[in-house]
Amino acid sequence: MTFYCDEAEDLLQTALLAALEANRGDITHEANRRWLVGVLRKQSLFVARTAARRKKREAAVTCVGQSRAENAPSTSDFVNTLPPKLKTTALLILTGHLKLEIAFLLRVSDCGLRPSPAHRPD
């Protein structure tokens, strides 16, 4: 990923803030400079991965949008394919309820509404 000047400055400012928070703000020490370089490297990789995932999601949405225009499946068809317990949750989501409202209405904990690691999108 190519960084522009503003993005590089933002990355550096974030890294310097992290250094101050970690009591490594004195960059005259070699260990602190090495630590800061590592933070910059990891943050830049994180930003690059995030951008790649966003690009992948946007491309998928574009493809889905084009196929929806051709096929136009209804939301109710999808909801009807779900098991009864998921159907209720899906209908609450589709009607605009928030996560806390859904948890209250279904009497489940916040952890109960979190997706398992196997179901998390990239």
PDB file of C-alpha atoms in Angstrom:
ATOM      1  CA  MET A   1       0.000   0.000   0.000  1.00  0.00           C
ATOM      2  CA  THR A   2       1.284   3.425  -0.884  1.00  0.00           C
ATOM      3  CA  PHE A   3       1.006   6.008   1.868  1.00  0.00           C
ATOM      4  CA  TYR A   4       0.449   9.643   1.147  1.00  0.00           C
ATOM      5  CA  CYS A   5       2.089  12.359   3.241  1.00  0.00           C
ATOM      6  CA  ASP A   6      -0.991  12.958   5.409  1.00  0.00           C
ATOM      7  CA  GLU A   7      -1.427   9.244   6.052  1.00  0.00           C
ATOM      8  CA  ALA A   8       2.243   8.863   6.991  1.00  0.00           C
ATOM      9  CA  GLU A   9       1.970  11.807   9.382  1.00  0.00           C
ATOM     10  CA  ASP A  10      -1.134  10.284  10.981  1.00  0.00           C
ATOM     11  CA  LEU A  11       0.668   6.969  11.364  1.00  0.00           C
ATOM     12  CA  LEU A  12       3.675   8.657  12.977  1.00  0.00           C
ATOM     13  CA  GLN A  13       1.489  10.666  15.351  1.00  0.00           C
ATOM     14  CA  THR A  14      -0.351   7.529  16.425  1.00  0.00           C
ATOM     15  CA  ALA A  15       2.948   5.731  17.014  1.00  0.00           C
ATOM     16  CA  LEU A  16       4.356   8.644  19.012  1.00  0.00           C
ATOM     17  CA  LEU A  17       1.225   8.749  21.139  1.00  0.00           C
ATOM     18  CA  ALA A  18       1.583   5.019  21.778  1.00  0.00           C
ATOM     19  CA  ALA A  19       5.216   5.613  22.768  1.00  0.00           C
ATOM     20  CA  LEU A  20       4.200   8.260  25.280  1.00  0.00           C
ATOM     21  CA  GLU A  21       1.484   6.009  26.694  1.00  0.00           C
ATOM     22  CA  ALA A  22       4.013   3.177  27.059  1.00  0.00           C
ATOM     23  CA  ASN A  23       6.573   5.467  28.735  1.00  0.00           C
ATOM     24  CA  ARG A  24       8.890   5.153  25.725  1.00  0.00           C
ATOM     25  CA  GLY A  25       8.756   8.801  24.658  1.00  0.00           C
ATOM     26  CA  ASP A  26      12.510   9.379  25.057  1.00  0.00           C
ATOM     27  CA  ILE A  27      13.752   8.474  21.589  1.00  0.00           C
ATOM     28  CA  THR A  28      17.370   9.163  22.520  1.00  0.00           C
ATOM     29  CA  HIS A  29      17.455   5.589  23.875  1.00  0.00           C
ATOM     30  CA  GLU A  30      18.176   2.952  21.239  1.00  0.00           C
ATOM     31  CA  ALA A  31      15.649   0.497  22.712  1.00  0.00           C
ATOM     32  CA  ASN A  32      12.858   3.068  22.476  1.00  0.00           C
ATOM     33  CA  ARG A  33      13.736   3.865  18.855  1.00  0.00           C
ATOM     34  CA  ARG A  34      13.672   0.155  17.961  1.00  0.00           C
ATOM     35  CA  TRP A  35      10.336  -0.178  19.757  1.00  0.00           C
ATOM     36  CA  LEU A  36       8.948   2.821  17.839  1.00  0.00           C
ATOM     37  CA  VAL A  37      10.093   1.359  14.503  1.00  0.00           C
ATOM     38  CA  GLY A  38       8.345  -1.895  15.395  1.00  0.00           C
ATOM     39  CA  VAL A  39       5.150  -0.033  16.283  1.00  0.00           C
ATOM     40  CA  LEU A  40       5.270   1.856  12.983  1.00  0.00           C
ATOM     41  CA  ARG A  41       5.836  -1.378  11.061  1.00  0.00           C
ATOM     42  CA  LYS A  42       2.945  -3.148  12.797  1.00  0.00           C
ATOM     43  CA  GLN A  43       0.581  -0.185  12.447  1.00  0.00           C
ATOM     44  CA  SER A  44       1.344   0.191   8.755  1.00  0.00           C
ATOM     45  CA  LEU A  45       0.697  -3.511   8.196  1.00  0.00           C
ATOM     46  CA  PHE A  46      -2.563  -3.209  10.141  1.00  0.00           C
ATOM     47  CA  VAL A  47      -3.648  -0.238   8.007  1.00  0.00           C
ATOM     48  CA  ALA A  48      -2.714  -2.100   4.814  1.00  0.00           C
ATOM     49  CA  ARG A  49      -4.635  -5.228   5.860  1.00  0.00           C
ATOM     50  CA  THR A  50      -7.640  -3.128   6.802  1.00  0.00           C
ATOM     51  CA  ALA A  51      -7.576  -1.369   3.428  1.00  0.00           C
ATOM     52  CA  ALA A  52      -7.280  -4.678   1.590  1.00  0.00           C
ATOM     53  CA  ARG A  53     -10.207  -6.150   3.528  1.00  0.00           C
ATOM     54  CA  ARG A  54     -12.283  -3.034   2.901  1.00  0.00           C
ATOM     55  CA  LYS A  55     -11.502  -3.217  -0.813  1.00  0.00           C
ATOM     56  CA  LYS A  56     -12.464  -6.903  -0.858  1.00  0.00           C
ATOM     57  CA  ARG A  57     -15.753  -6.191   0.967  1.00  0.00           C
ATOM     58  CA  GLU A  58     -16.564  -3.284  -1.343  1.00  0.00           C
ATOM     59  CA  ALA A  59     -15.891  -5.441  -4.399  1.00  0.00           C
ATOM     60  CA  ALA A  60     -18.124  -8.168  -2.963  1.00  0.00           C
ATOM     61  CA  VAL A  61     -20.893  -5.654  -2.288  1.00  0.00           C
ATOM     62  CA  THR A  62     -20.607  -4.353  -5.822  1.00  0.00           C
ATOM     63  CA  CYS A  63     -20.921  -7.898  -7.176  1.00  0.00           C
ATOM     64  CA  VAL A  64     -23.853  -8.635  -4.872  1.00  0.00           C
ATOM     65  CA  GLY A  65     -25.514  -5.374  -5.878  1.00  0.00           C
ATOM     66  CA  GLN A  66     -25.239  -6.299  -9.540  1.00  0.00           C
ATOM     67  CA  SER A  67     -26.559  -9.820  -8.977  1.00  0.00           C
ATOM     68  CA  ARG A  68     -29.438  -8.490  -6.824  1.00  0.00           C
ATOM     69  CA  ALA A  69     -30.498  -6.262  -9.655  1.00  0.00           C
ATOM     70  CA  GLU A  70     -30.616  -9.323 -11.901  1.00  0.00           C
ATOM     71  CA  ASN A  71     -32.138 -11.852  -9.469  1.00  0.00           C
ATOM     72  CA  ALA A  72     -33.884  -9.556  -6.953  1.00  0.00           C
ATOM     73  CA  PRO A  73     -34.357 -12.123  -4.152  1.00  0.00           C
ATOM     74  CA  SER A  74     -36.601 -10.935  -1.359  1.00  0.00           C
ATOM     75  CA  THR A  75     -35.519 -10.577   2.245  1.00  0.00           C
ATOM     76  CA  SER A  76     -38.419 -12.724   3.383  1.00  0.00           C
ATOM     77  CA  ASP A  77     -37.128 -15.617   1.244  1.00  0.00           C
ATOM     78  CA  PHE A  78     -33.810 -15.455   3.080  1.00  0.00           C
ATOM     79  CA  VAL A  79     -35.417 -15.134   6.517  1.00  0.00           C
ATOM     80  CA  ASN A  80     -37.635 -18.141   5.791  1.00  0.00           C
ATOM     81  CA  THR A  81     -34.543 -20.293   5.237  1.00  0.00           C
ATOM     82  CA  LEU A  82     -33.283 -19.602   8.775  1.00  0.00           C
ATOM     83  CA  PRO A  83     -33.926 -21.808  11.807  1.00  0.00           C
ATOM     84  CA  PRO A  84     -36.687 -20.414  14.071  1.00  0.00           C
ATOM     85  CA  LYS A  85     -34.297 -19.002  16.708  1.00  0.00           C
ATOM     86  CA  LEU A  86     -32.262 -17.130  14.102  1.00  0.00           C
ATOM     87  CA  LYS A  87     -35.388 -15.996  12.291  1.00  0.00           C
ATOM     88  CA  THR A  88     -36.474 -13.939  15.311  1.00  0.00           C
ATOM     89  CA  THR A  89     -33.052 -12.312  15.598  1.00  0.00           C
ATOM     90  CA  ALA A  90     -32.944 -11.581  11.855  1.00  0.00           C
ATOM     91  CA  LEU A  91     -36.385  -9.963  11.956  1.00  0.00           C
ATOM     92  CA  LEU A  92     -35.359  -7.777  14.899  1.00  0.00           C
ATOM     93  CA  ILE A  93     -32.243  -6.681  12.998  1.00  0.00           C
ATOM     94  CA  LEU A  94     -34.193  -6.000   9.819  1.00  0.00           C
ATOM     95  CA  THR A  95     -36.703  -3.866  11.715  1.00  0.00           C
ATOM     96  CA  GLY A  96     -33.888  -1.638  12.953  1.00  0.00           C
ATOM     97  CA  HIS A  97     -33.460  -2.774  16.556  1.00  0.00           C
ATOM     98  CA  LEU A  98     -30.089  -2.128  18.179  1.00  0.00           C
ATOM     99  CA  LYS A  99     -27.858  -4.809  19.691  1.00  0.00           C
ATOM    100  CA  LEU A 100     -28.794  -3.858  23.268  1.00  0.00           C
ATOM    101  CA  GLU A 101     -32.498  -3.894  22.401  1.00  0.00           C
ATOM    102  CA  ILE A 102     -32.203  -7.309  20.794  1.00  0.00           C
ATOM    103  CA  ALA A 103     -30.323  -8.663  23.803  1.00  0.00           C
ATOM    104  CA  PHE A 104     -33.039  -7.324  26.114  1.00  0.00           C
ATOM    105  CA  LEU A 105     -35.922  -8.620  24.001  1.00  0.00           C
ATOM    106  CA  LEU A 106     -34.378 -12.081  23.579  1.00  0.00           C
ATOM    107  CA  ARG A 107     -33.150 -12.142  27.198  1.00  0.00           C
ATOM    108  CA  VAL A 108     -29.587 -13.002  26.211  1.00  0.00           C
ATOM    109  CA  SER A 109     -26.277 -11.615  27.420  1.00  0.00           C
ATOM    110  CA  ASP A 110     -24.075  -9.361  25.319  1.00  0.00           C
ATOM    111  CA  CYS A 111     -21.707 -12.315  24.810  1.00  0.00           C
ATOM    112  CA  GLY A 112     -24.594 -14.374  23.499  1.00  0.00           C
ATOM    113  CA  LEU A 113     -25.014 -12.002  20.561  1.00  0.00           C
ATOM    114  CA  ARG A 114     -21.359 -11.997  19.584  1.00  0.00           C
ATOM    115  CA  PRO A 115     -20.500 -14.108  16.546  1.00  0.00           C
ATOM    116  CA  SER A 116     -18.191 -17.011  17.110  1.00  0.00           C
ATOM    117  CA  PRO A 117     -14.662 -16.657  15.635  1.00  0.00           C
ATOM    118  CA  ALA A 118     -15.615 -19.034  12.817  1.00  0.00           C
ATOM    119  CA  HIS A 119     -18.422 -16.678  11.720  1.00  0.00           C
ATOM    120  CA  ARG A 120     -16.614 -13.348  11.829  1.00  0.00           C
ATOM    121  CA  PRO A 121     -16.198 -11.628   8.458  1.00  0.00           C
ATOM    122  CA  ASP A 122     -12.695 -10.683   7.280  1.00  0.00           C
TER     123      ASP A 122
END
